[in-house]
mmCIF file with all atom_site columns, C-alpha atoms in Angstrom:
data_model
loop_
_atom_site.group_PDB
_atom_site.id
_atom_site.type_symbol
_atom_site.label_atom_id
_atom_site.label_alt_id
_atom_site.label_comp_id
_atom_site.label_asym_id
_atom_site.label_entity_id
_atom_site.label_seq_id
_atom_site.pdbx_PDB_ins_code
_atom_site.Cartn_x
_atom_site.Cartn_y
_atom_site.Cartn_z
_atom_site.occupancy
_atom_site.B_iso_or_equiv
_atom_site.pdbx_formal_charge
_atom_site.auth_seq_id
_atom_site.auth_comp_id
_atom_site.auth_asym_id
_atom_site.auth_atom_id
_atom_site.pdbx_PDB_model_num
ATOM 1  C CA . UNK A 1 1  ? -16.598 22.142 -250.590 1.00 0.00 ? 30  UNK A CA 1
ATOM 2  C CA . UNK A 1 2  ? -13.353 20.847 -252.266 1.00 0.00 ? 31  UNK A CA 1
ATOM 3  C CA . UNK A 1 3  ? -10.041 20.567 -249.545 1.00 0.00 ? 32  UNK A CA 1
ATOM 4  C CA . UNK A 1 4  ? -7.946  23.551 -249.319 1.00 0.00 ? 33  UNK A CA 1
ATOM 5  C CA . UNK A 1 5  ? -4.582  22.394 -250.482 1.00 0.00 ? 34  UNK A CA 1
ATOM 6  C CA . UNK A 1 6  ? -1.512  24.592 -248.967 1.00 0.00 ? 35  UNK A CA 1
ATOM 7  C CA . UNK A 1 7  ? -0.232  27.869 -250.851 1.00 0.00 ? 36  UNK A CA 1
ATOM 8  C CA . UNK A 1 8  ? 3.663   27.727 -251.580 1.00 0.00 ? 37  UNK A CA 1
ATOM 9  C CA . UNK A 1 9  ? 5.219   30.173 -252.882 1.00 0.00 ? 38  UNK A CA 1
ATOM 10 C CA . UNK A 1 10 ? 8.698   29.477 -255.070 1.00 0.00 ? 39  UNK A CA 1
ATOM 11 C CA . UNK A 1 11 ? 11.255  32.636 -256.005 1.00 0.00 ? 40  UNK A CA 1
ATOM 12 C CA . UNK A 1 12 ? 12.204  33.274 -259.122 1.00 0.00 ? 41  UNK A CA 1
ATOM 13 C CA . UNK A 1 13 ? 15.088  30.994 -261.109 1.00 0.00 ? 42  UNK A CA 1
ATOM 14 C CA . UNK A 1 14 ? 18.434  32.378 -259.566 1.00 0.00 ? 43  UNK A CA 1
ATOM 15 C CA . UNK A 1 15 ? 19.143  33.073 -263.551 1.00 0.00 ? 44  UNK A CA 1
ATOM 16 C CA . UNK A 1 16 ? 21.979  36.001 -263.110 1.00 0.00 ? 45  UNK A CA 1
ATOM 17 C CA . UNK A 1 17 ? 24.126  36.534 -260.645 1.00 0.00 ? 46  UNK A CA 1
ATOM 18 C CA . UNK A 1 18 ? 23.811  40.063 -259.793 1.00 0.00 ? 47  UNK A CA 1
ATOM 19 C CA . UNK A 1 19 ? 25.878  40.720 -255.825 1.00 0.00 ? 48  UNK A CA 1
ATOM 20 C CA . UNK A 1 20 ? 22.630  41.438 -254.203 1.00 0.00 ? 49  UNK A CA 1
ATOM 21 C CA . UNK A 1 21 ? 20.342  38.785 -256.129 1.00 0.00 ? 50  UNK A CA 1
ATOM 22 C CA . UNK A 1 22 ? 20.606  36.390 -252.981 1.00 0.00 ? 51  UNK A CA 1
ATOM 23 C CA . UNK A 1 23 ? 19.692  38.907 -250.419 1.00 0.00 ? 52  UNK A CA 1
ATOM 24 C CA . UNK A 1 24 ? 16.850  40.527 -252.004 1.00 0.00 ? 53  UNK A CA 1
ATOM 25 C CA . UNK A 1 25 ? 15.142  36.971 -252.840 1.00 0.00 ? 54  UNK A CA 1
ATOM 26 C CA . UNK A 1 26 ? 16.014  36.076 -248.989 1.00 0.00 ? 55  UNK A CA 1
ATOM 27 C CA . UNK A 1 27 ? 14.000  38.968 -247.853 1.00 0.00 ? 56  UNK A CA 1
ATOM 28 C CA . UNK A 1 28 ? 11.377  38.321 -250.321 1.00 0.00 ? 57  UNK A CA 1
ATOM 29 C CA . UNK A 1 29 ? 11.130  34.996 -248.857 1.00 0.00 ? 58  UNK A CA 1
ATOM 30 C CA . UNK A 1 30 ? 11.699  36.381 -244.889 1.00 0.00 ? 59  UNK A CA 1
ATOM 31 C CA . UNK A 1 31 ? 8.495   38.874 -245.846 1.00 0.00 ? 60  UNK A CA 1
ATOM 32 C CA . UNK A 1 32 ? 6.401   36.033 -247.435 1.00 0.00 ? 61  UNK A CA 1
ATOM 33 C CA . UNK A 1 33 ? 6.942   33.416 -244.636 1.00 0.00 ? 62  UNK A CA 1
ATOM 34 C CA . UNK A 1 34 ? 6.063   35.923 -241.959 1.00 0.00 ? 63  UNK A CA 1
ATOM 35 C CA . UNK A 1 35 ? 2.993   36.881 -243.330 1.00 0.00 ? 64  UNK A CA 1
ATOM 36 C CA . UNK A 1 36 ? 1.976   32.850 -243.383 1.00 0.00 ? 65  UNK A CA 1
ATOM 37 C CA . UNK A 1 37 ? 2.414   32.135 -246.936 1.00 0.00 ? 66  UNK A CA 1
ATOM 38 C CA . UNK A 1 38 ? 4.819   28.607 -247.329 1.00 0.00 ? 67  UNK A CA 1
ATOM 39 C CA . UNK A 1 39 ? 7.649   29.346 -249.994 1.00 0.00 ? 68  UNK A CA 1
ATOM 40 C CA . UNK A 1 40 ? 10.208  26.279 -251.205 1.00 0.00 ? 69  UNK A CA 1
ATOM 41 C CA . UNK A 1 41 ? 13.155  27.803 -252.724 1.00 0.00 ? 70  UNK A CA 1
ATOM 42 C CA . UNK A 1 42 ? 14.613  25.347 -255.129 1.00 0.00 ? 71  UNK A CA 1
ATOM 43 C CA . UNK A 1 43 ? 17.863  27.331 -255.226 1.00 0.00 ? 72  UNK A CA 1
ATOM 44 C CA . UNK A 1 44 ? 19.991  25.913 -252.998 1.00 0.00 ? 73  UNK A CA 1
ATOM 45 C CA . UNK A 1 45 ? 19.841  22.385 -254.228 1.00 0.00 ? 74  UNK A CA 1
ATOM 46 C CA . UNK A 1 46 ? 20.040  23.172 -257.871 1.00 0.00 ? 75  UNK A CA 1
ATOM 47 C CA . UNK A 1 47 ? 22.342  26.107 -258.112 1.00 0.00 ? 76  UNK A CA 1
ATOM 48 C CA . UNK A 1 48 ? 24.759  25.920 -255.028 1.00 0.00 ? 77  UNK A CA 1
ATOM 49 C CA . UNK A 1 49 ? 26.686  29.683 -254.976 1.00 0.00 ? 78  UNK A CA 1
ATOM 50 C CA . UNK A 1 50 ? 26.137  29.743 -258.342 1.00 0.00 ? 79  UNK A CA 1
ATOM 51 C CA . UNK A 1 51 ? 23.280  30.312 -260.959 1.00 0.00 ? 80  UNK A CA 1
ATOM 52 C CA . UNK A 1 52 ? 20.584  27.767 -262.333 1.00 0.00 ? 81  UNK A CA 1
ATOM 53 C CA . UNK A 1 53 ? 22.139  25.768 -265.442 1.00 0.00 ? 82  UNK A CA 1
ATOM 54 C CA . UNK A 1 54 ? 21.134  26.571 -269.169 1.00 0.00 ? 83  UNK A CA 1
ATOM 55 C CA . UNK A 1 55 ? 19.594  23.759 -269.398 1.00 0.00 ? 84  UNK A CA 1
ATOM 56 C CA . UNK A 1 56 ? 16.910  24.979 -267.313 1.00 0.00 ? 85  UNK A CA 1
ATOM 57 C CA . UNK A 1 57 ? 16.130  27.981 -268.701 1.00 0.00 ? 86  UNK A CA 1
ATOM 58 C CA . UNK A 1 58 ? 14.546  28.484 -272.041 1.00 0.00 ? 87  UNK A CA 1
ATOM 59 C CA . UNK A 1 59 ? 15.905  30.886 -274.615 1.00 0.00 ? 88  UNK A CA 1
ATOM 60 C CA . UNK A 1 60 ? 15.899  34.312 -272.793 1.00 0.00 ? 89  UNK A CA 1
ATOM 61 C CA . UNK A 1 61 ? 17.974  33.145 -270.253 1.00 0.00 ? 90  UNK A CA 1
ATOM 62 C CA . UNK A 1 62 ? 16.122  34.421 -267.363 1.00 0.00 ? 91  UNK A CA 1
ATOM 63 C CA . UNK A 1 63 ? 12.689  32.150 -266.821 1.00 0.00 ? 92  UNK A CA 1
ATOM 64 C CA . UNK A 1 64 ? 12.628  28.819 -266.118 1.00 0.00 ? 93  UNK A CA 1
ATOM 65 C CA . UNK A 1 65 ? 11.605  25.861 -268.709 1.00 0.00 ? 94  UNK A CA 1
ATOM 66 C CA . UNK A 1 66 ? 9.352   22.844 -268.411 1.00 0.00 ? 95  UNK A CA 1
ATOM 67 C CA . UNK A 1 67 ? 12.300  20.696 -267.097 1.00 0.00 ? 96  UNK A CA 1
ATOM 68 C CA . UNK A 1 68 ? 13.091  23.482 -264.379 1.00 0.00 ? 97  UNK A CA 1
ATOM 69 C CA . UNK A 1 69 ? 9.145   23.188 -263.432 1.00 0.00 ? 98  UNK A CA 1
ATOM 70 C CA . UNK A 1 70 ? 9.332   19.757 -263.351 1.00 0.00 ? 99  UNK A CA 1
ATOM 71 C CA . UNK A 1 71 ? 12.350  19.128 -261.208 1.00 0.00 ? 100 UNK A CA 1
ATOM 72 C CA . UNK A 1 72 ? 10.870  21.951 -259.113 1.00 0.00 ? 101 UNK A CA 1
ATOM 73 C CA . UNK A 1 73 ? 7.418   19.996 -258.514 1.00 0.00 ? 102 UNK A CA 1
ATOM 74 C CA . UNK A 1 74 ? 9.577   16.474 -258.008 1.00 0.00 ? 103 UNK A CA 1
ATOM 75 C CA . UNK A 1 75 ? 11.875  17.965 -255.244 1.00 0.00 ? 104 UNK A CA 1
ATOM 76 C CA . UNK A 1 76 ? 8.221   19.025 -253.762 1.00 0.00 ? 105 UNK A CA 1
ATOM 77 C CA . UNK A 1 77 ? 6.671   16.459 -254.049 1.00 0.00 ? 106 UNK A CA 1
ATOM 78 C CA . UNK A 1 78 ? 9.869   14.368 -252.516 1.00 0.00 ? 107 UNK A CA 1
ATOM 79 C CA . UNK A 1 79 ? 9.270   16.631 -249.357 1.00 0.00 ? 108 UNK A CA 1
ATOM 80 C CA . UNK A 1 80 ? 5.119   15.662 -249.608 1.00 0.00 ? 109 UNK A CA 1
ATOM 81 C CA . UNK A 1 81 ? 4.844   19.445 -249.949 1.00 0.00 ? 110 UNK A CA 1
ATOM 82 C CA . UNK A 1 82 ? 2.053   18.768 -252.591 1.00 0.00 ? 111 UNK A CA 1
ATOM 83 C CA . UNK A 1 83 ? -0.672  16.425 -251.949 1.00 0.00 ? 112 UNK A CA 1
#
């Protein structure tokens, strides 16, 4: 059959800044890795402390656009994440 290519998993666009925003998608992440499942967090590199700029986020403010996806898929496949 076809290859099996690996499963990641990315959290949602850090889009507000609620207090407990970073800790919930932390355990999200904590829970997903231990149960085998790869997840890349974007976050860090493109937000910082902060929140995801506008500019990658299309008019409801909360989901990401098609720049946001394709940074996203770049910075994987800079890290040869993706085959």
């Amino acid at each position: 059959g076809p290859p099996l290519f690996p499963v990641f998993i990315t959290p949602p666009p850090r889009a507000l800044a609620p207090p407990n925003y970073p800790a919930v998608t932390a355990m999200l992440c904590d829970r997903l890795t231990a149960a085998g499942i790869r997840v890349f967090d974007p976050a860090p590199e493109l937000c910082g402390d902060g929140v995801l700029e506008a500019r990658y986020l299309i008019d409801d403010g909360l989901h990401g656009n098609a720049r946001y996806g394709e940074t996203v898929i770049g910075m994987m496949l800079d890290r040869n994440l993706l085959p």
